[in-house]
mmCIF file with all atom_site columns, C-alpha atoms in Angstrom:
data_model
loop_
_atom_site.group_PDB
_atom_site.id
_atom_site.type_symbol
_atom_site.label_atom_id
_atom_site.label_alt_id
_atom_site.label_comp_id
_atom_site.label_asym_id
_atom_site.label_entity_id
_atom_site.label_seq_id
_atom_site.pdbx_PDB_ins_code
_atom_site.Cartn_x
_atom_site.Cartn_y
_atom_site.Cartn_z
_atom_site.occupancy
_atom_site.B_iso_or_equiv
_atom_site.pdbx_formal_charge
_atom_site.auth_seq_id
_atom_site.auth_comp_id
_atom_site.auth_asym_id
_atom_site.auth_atom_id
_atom_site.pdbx_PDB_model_num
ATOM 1   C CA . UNK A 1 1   ? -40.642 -26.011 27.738  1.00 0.00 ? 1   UNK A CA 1
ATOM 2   C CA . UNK A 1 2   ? -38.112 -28.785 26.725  1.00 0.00 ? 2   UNK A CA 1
ATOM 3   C CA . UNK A 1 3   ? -36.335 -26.676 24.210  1.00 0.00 ? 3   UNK A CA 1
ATOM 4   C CA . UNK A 1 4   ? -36.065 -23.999 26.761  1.00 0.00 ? 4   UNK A CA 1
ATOM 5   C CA . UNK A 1 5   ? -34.805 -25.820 28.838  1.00 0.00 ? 5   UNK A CA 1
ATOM 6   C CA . UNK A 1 6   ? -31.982 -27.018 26.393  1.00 0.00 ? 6   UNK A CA 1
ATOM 7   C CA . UNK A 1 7   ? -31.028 -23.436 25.832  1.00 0.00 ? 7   UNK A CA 1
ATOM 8   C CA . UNK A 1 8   ? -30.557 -22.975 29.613  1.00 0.00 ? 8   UNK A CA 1
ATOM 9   C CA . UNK A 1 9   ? -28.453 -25.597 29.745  1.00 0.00 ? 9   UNK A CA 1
ATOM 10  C CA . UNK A 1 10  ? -26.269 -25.243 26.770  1.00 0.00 ? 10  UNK A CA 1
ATOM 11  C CA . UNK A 1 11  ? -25.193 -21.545 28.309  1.00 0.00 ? 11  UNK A CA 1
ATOM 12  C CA . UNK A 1 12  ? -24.092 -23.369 30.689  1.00 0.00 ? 12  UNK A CA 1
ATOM 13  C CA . UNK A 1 13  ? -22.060 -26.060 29.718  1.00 0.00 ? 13  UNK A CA 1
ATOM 14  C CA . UNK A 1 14  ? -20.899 -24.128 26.469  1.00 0.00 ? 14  UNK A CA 1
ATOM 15  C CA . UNK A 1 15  ? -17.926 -22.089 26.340  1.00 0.00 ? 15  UNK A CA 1
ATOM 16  C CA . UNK A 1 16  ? -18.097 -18.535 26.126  1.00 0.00 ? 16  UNK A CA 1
ATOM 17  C CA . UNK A 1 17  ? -15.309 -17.085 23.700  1.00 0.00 ? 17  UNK A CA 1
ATOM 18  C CA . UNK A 1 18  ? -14.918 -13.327 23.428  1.00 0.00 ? 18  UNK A CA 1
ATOM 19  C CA . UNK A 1 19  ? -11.985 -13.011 21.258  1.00 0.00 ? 19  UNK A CA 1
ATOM 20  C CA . UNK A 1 20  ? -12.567 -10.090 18.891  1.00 0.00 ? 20  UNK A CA 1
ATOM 21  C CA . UNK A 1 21  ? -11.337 -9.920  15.234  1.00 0.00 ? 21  UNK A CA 1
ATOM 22  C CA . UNK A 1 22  ? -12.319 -7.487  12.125  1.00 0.00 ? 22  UNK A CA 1
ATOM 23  C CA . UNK A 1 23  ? -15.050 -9.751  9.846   1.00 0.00 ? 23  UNK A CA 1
ATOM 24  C CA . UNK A 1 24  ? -16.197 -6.509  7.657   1.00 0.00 ? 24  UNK A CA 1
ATOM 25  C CA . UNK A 1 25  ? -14.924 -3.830  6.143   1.00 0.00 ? 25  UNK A CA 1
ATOM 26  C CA . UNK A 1 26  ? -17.063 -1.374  8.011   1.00 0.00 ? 26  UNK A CA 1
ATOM 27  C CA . UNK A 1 27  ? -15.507 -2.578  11.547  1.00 0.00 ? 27  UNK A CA 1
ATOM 28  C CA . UNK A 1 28  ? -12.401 -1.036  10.468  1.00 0.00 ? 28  UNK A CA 1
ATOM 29  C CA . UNK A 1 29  ? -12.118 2.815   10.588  1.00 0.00 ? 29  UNK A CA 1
ATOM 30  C CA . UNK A 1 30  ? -10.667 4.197   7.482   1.00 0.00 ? 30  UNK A CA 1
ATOM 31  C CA . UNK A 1 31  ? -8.661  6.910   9.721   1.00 0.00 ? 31  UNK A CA 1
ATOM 32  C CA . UNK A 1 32  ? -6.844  3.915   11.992  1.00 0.00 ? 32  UNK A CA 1
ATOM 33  C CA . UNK A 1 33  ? -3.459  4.294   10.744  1.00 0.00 ? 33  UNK A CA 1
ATOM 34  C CA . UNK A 1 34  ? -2.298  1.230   12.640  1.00 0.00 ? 34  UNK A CA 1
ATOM 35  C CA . UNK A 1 35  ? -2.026  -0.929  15.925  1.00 0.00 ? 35  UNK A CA 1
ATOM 36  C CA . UNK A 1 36  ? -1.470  -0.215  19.868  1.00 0.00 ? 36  UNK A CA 1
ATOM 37  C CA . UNK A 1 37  ? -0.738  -3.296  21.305  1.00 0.00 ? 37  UNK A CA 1
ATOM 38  C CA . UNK A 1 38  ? -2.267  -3.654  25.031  1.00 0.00 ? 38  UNK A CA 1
ATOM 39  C CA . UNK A 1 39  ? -0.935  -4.932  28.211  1.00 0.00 ? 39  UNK A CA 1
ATOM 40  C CA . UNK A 1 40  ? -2.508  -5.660  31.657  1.00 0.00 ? 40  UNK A CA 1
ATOM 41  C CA . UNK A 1 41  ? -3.816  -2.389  32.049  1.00 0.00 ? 41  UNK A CA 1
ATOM 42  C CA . UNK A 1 42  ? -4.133  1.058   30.210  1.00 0.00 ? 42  UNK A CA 1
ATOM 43  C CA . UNK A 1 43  ? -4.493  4.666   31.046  1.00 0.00 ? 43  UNK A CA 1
ATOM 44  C CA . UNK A 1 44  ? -6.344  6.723   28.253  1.00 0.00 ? 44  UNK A CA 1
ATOM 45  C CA . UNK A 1 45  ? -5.415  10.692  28.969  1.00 0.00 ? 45  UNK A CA 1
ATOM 46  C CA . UNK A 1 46  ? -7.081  13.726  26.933  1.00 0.00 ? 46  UNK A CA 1
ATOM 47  C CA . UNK A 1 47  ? -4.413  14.816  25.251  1.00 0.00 ? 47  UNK A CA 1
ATOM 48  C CA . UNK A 1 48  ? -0.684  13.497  24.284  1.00 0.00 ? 48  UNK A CA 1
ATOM 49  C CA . UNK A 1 49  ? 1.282   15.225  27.917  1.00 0.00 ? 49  UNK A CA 1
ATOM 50  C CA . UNK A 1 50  ? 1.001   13.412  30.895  1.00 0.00 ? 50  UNK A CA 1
ATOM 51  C CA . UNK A 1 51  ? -0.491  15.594  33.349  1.00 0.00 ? 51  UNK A CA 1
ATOM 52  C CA . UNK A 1 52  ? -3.881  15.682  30.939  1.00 0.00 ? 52  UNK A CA 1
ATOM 53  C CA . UNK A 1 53  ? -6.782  14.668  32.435  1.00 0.00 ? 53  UNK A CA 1
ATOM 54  C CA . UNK A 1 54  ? -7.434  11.039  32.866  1.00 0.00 ? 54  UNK A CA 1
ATOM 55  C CA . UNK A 1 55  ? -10.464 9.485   30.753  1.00 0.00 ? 55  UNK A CA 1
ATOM 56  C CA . UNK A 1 56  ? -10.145 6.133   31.393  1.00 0.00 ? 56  UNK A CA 1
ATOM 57  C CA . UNK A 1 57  ? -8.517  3.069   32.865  1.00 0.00 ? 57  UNK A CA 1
ATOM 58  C CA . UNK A 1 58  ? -8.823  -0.601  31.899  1.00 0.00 ? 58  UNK A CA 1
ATOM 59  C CA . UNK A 1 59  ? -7.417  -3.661  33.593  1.00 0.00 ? 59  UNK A CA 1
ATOM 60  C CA . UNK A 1 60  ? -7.007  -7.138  31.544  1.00 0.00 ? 60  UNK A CA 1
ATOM 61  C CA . UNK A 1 61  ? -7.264  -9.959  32.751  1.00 0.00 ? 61  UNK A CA 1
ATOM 62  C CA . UNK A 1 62  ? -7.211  -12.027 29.515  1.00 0.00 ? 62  UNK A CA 1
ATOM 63  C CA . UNK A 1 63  ? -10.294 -14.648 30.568  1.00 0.00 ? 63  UNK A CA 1
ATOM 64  C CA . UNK A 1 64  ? -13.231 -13.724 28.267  1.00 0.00 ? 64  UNK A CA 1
ATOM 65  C CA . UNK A 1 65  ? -15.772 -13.693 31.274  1.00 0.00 ? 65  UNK A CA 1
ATOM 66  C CA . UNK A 1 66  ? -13.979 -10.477 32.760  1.00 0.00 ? 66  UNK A CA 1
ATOM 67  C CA . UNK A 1 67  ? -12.742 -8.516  29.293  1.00 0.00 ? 67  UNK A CA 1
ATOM 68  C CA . UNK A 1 68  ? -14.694 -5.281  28.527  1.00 0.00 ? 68  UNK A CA 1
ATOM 69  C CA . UNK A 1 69  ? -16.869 -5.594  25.138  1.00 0.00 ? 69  UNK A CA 1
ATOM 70  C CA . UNK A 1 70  ? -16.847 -2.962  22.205  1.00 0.00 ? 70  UNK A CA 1
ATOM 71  C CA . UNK A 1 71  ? -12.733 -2.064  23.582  1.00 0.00 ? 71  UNK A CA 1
ATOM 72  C CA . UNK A 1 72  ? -10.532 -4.015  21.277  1.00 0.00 ? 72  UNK A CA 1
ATOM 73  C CA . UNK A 1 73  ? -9.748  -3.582  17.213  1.00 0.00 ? 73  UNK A CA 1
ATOM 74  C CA . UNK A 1 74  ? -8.547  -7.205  17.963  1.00 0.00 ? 74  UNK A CA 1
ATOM 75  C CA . UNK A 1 75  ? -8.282  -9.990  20.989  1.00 0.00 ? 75  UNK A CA 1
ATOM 76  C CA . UNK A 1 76  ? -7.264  -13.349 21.472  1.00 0.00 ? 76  UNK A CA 1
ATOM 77  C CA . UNK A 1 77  ? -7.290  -13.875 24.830  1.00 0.00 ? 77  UNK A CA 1
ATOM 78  C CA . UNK A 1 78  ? -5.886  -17.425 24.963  1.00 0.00 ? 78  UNK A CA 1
ATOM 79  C CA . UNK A 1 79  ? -2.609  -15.616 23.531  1.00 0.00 ? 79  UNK A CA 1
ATOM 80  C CA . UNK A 1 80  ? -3.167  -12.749 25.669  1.00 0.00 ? 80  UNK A CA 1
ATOM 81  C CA . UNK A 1 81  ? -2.829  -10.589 22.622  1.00 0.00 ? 81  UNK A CA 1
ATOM 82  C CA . UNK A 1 82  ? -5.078  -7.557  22.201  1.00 0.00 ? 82  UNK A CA 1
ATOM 83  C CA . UNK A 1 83  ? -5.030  -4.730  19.659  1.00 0.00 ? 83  UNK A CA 1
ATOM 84  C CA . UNK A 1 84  ? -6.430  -1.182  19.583  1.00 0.00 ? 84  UNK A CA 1
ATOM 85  C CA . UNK A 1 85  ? -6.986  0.827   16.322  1.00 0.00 ? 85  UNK A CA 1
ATOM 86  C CA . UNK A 1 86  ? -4.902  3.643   16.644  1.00 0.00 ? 86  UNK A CA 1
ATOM 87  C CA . UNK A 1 87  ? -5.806  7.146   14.780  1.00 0.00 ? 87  UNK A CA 1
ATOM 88  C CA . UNK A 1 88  ? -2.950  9.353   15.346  1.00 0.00 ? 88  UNK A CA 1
ATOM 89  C CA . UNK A 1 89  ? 0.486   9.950   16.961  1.00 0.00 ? 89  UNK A CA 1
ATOM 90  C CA . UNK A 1 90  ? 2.087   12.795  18.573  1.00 0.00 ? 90  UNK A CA 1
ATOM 91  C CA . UNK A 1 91  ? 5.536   13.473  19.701  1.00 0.00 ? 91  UNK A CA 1
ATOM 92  C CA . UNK A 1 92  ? 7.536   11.545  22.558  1.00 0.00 ? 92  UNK A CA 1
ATOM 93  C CA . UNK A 1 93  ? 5.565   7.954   22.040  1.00 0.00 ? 93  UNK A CA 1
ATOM 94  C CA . UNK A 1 94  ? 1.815   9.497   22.218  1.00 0.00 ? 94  UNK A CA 1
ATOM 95  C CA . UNK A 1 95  ? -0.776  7.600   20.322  1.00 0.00 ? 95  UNK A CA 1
ATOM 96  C CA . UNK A 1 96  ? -4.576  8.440   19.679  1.00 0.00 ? 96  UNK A CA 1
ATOM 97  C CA . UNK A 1 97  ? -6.283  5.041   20.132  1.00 0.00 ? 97  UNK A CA 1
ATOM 98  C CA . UNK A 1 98  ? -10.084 4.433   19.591  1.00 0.00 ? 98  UNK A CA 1
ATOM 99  C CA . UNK A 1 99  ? -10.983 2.701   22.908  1.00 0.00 ? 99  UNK A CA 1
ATOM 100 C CA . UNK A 1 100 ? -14.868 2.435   21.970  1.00 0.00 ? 100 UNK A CA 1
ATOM 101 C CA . UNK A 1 101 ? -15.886 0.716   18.809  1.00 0.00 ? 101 UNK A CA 1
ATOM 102 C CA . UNK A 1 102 ? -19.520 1.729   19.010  1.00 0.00 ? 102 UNK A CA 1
ATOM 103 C CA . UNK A 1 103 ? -19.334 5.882   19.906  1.00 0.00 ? 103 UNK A CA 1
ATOM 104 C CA . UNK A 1 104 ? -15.607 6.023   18.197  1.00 0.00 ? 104 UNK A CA 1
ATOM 105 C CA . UNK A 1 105 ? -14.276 7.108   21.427  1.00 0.00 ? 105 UNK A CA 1
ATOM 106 C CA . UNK A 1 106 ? -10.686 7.904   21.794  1.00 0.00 ? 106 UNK A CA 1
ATOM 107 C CA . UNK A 1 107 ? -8.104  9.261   23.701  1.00 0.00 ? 107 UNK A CA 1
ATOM 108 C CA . UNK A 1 108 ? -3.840  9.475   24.184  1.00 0.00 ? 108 UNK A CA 1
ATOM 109 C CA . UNK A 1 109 ? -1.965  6.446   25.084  1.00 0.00 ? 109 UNK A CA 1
ATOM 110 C CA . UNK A 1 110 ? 1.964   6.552   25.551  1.00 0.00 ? 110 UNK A CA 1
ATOM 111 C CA . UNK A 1 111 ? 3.626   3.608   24.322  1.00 0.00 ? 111 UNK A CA 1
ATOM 112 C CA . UNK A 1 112 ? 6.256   1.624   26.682  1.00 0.00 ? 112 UNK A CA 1
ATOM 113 C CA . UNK A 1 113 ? 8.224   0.702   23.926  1.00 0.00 ? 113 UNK A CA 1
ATOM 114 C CA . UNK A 1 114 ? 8.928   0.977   19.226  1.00 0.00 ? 114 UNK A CA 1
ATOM 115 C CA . UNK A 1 115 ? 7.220   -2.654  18.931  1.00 0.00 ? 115 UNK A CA 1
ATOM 116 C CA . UNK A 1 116 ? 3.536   -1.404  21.388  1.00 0.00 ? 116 UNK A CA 1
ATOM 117 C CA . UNK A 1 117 ? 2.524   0.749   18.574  1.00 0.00 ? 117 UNK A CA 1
ATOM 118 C CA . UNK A 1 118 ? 2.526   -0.670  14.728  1.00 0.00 ? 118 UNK A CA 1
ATOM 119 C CA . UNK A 1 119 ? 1.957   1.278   12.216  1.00 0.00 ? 119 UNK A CA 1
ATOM 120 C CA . UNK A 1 120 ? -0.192  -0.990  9.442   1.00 0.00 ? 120 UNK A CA 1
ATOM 121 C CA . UNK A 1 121 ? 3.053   -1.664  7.165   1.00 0.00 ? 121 UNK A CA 1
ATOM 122 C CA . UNK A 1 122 ? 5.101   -2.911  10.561  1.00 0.00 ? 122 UNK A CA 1
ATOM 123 C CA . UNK A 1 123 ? 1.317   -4.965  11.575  1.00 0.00 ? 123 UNK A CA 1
ATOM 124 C CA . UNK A 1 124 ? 1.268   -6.577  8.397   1.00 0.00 ? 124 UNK A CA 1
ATOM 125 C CA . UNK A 1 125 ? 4.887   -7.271  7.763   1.00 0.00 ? 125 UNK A CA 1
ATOM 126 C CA . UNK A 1 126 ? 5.113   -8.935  11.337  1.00 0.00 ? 126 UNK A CA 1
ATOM 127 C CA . UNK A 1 127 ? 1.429   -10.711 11.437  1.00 0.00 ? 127 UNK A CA 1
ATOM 128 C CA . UNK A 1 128 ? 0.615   -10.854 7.770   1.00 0.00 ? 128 UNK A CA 1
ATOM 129 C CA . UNK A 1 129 ? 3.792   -12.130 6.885   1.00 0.00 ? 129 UNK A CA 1
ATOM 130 C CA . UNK A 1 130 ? 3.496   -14.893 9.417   1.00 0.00 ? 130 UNK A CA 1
ATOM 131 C CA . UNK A 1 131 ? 0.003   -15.822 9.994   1.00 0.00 ? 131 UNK A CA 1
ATOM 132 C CA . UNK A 1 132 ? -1.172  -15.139 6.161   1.00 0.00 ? 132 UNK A CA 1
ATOM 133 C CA . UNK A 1 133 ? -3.765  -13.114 4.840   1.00 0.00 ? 133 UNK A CA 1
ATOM 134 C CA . UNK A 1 134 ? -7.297  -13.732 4.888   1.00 0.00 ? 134 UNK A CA 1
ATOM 135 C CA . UNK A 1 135 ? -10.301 -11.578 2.585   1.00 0.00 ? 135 UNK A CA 1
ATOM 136 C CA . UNK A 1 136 ? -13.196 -9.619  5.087   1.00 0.00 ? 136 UNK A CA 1
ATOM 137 C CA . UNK A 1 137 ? -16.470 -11.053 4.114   1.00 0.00 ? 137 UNK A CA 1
ATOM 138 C CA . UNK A 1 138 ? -17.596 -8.140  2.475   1.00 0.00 ? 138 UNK A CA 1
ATOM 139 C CA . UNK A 1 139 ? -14.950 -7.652  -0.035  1.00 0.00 ? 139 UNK A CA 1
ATOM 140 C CA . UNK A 1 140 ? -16.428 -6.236  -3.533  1.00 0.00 ? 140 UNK A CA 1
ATOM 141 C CA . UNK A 1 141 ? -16.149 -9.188  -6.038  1.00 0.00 ? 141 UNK A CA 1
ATOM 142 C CA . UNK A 1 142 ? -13.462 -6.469  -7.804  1.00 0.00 ? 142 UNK A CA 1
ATOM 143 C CA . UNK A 1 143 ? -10.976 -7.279  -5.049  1.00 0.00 ? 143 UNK A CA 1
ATOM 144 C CA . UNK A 1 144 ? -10.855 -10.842 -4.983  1.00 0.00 ? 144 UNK A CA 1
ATOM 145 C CA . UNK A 1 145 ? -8.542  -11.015 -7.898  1.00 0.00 ? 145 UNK A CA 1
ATOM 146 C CA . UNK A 1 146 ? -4.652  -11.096 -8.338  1.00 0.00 ? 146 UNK A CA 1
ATOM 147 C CA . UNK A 1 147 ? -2.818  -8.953  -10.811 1.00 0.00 ? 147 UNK A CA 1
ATOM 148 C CA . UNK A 1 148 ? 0.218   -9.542  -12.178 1.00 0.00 ? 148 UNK A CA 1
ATOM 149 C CA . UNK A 1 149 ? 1.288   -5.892  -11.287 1.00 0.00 ? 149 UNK A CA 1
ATOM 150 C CA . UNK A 1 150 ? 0.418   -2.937  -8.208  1.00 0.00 ? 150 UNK A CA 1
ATOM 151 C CA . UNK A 1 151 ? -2.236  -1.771  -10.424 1.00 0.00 ? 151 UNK A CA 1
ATOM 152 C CA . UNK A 1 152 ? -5.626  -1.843  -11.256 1.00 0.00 ? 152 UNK A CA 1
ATOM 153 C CA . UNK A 1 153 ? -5.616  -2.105  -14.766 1.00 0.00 ? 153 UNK A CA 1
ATOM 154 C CA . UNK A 1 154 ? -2.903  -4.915  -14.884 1.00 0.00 ? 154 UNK A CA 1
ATOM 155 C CA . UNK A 1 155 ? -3.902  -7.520  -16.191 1.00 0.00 ? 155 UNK A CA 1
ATOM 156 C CA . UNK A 1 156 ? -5.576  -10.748 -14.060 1.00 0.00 ? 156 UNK A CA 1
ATOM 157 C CA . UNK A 1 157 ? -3.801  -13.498 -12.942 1.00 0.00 ? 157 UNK A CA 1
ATOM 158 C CA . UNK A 1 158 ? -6.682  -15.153 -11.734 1.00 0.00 ? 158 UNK A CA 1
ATOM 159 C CA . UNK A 1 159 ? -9.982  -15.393 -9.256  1.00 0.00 ? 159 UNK A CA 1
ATOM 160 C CA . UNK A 1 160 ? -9.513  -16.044 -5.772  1.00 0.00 ? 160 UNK A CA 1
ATOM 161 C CA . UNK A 1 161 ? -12.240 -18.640 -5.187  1.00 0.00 ? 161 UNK A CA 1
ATOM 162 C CA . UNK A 1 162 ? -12.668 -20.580 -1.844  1.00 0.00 ? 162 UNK A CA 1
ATOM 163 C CA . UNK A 1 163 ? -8.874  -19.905 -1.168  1.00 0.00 ? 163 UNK A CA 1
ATOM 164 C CA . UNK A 1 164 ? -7.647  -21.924 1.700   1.00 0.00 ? 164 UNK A CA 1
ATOM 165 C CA . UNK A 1 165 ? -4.418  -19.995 2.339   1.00 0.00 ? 165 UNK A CA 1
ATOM 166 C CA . UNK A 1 166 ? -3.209  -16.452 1.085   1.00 0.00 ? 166 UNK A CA 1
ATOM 167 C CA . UNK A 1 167 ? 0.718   -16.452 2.246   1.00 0.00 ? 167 UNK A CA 1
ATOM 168 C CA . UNK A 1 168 ? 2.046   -12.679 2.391   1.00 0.00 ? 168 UNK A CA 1
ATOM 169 C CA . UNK A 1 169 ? 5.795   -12.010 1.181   1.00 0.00 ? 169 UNK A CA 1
ATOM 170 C CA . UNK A 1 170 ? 5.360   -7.953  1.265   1.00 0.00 ? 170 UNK A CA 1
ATOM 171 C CA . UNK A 1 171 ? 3.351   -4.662  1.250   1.00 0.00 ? 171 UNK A CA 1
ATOM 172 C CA . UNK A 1 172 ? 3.738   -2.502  -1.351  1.00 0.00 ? 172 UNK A CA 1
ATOM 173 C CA . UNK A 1 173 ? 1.707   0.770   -0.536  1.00 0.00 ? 173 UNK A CA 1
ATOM 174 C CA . UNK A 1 174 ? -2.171  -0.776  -0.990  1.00 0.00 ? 174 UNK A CA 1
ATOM 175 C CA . UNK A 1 175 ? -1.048  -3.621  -2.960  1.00 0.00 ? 175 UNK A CA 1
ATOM 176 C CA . UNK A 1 176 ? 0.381   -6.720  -1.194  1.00 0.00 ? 176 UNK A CA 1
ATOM 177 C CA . UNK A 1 177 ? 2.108   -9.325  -3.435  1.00 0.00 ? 177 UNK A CA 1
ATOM 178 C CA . UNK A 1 178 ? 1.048   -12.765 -2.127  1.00 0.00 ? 178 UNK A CA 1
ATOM 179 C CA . UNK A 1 179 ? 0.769   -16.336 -3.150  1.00 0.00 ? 179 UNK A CA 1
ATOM 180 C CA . UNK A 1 180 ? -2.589  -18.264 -2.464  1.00 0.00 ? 180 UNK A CA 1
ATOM 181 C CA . UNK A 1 181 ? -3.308  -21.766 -3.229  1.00 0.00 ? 181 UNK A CA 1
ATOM 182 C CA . UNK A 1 182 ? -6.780  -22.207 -4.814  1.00 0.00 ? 182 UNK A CA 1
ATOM 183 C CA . UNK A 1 183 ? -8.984  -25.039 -4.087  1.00 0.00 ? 183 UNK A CA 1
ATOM 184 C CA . UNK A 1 184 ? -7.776  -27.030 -7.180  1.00 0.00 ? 184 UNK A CA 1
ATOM 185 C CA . UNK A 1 185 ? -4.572  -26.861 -5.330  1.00 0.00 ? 185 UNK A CA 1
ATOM 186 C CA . UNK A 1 186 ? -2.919  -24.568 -7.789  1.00 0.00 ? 186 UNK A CA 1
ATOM 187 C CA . UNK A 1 187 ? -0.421  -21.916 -6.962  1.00 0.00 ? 187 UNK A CA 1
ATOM 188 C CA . UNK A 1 188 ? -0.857  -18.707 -7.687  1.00 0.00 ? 188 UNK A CA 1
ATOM 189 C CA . UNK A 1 189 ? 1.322   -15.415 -6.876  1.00 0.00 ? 189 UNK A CA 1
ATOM 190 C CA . UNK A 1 190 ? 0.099   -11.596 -7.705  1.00 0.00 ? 190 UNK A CA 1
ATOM 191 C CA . UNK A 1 191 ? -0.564  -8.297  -6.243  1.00 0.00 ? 191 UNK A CA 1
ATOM 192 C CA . UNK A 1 192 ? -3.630  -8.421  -4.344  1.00 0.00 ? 192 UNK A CA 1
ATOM 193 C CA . UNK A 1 193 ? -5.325  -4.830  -3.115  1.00 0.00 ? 193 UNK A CA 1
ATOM 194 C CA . UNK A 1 194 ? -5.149  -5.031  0.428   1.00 0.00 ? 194 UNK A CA 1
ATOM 195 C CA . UNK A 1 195 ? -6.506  -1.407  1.096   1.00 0.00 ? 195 UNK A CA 1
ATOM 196 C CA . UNK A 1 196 ? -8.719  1.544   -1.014  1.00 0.00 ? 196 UNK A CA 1
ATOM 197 C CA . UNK A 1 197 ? -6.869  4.732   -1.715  1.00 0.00 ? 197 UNK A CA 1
ATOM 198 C CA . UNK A 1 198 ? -9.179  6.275   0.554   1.00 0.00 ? 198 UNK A CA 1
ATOM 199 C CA . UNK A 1 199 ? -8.246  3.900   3.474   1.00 0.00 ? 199 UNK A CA 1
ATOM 200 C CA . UNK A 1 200 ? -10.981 0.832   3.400   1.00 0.00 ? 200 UNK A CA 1
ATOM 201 C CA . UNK A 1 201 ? -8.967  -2.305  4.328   1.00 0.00 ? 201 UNK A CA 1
ATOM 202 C CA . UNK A 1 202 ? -10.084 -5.178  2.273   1.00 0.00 ? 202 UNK A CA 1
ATOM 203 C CA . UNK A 1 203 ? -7.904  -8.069  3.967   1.00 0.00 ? 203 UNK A CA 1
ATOM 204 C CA . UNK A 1 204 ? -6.518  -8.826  7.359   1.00 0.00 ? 204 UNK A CA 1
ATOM 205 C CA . UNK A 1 205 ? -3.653  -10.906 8.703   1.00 0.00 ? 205 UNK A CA 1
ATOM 206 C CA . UNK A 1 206 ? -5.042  -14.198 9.646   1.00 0.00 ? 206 UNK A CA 1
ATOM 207 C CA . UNK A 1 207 ? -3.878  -14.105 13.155  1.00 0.00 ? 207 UNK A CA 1
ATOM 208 C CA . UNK A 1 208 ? -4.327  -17.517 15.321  1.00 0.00 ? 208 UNK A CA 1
#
């Protein structure tokens, strides 16, 4: 009875968080092709024209009592910075963004602006290249390593074990080049597979 109790109580006086960020491979679709960046509302149509039939609309209000679960790719609500995974474009602005995580769910978007929808070279070269790079938890054992070319059969500059900071300087198709500093506080700099050929993402910017 005490410890239940202590769980009642704890919901209470802990806070709740519900920022959102990619932690496994799977929880990124291999068709997203890039970014829609949200604002305080959204209106997801059938099809890229804008007399198309309404599916949806969402209102944010950024406090993570009030923000709709299974939406965003990506959240921090503190920044008021939320991401959708995007799956294809169309003419005049139109994006196909994947509003449910769970059922895949998507529909047309049309951007306000160039910068609303990124594109994952333009994500990582603005958010990688600032925030860093960081390795899902599921990465194959194969990945973790840095080569001293964009190719797998260059040779190995080293491991990447319990890296504390992978610093981004560019994006070269699925290869990024990056410099990490290991836990012996050694620098290292090499081409690091970001991505599969067939579209699984292996690391993320480290956004914060």
């Amino acid at each position: 009875m005490k410890k239940l109790l202590l769980i009642i109580c704890l919901a209470f006086i802990l806070p709740v968080f519900a920022d959102t960020m990619p932690f496994y491979m799977n929880s990124i679709p291999k068709e997203a092709i890039g970014m829609y960046q949200t604002g305080d509302n959204i209106t997801i149509l059938s099809h890229p024209e804008a007399n198309s039939e309404v599916i949806k609309k969402m209102e944010f209000s950024y406090k993570s009592d009030t923000m709709p679960d299974g939406v965003f790719a990506f959240l921090l609500n503190d920044k008021k910075l939320g991401f959708l995974y995007v799956s294809d474009i169309g003419d005049d602005g139109w994006v196909e963004v994947i509003y449910n995580r769970q059922t895949g769910a998507r529909g047309w978007v049309q951007t306000e602006d160039r910068f609303q929808f990124l594109p994952w070279l333009s994500f990582y070269n603005m958010y990688g290249r600032k925030y860093g790079l960081r390795l899902l938890k599921d990465t194959p054992d194969e990945i973790e390593v840095l080569h001293a070319k964009s190719e797998d059969l260059s040779q190995n500059i080293g491991k990447l074990r319990y890296v504390k900071q992978i610093r981004l300087t560019a994006i070269r198709g699925n290869w990024a080049l990056v410099s990490v500093v290991d836990i012996d506080q050694t620098p290292k700099t090499g081409y690091l597979r970001w991505r599969s050929n067939d579209g699984v993402i292996y690391a993320f910017p480290n956004i914060k």
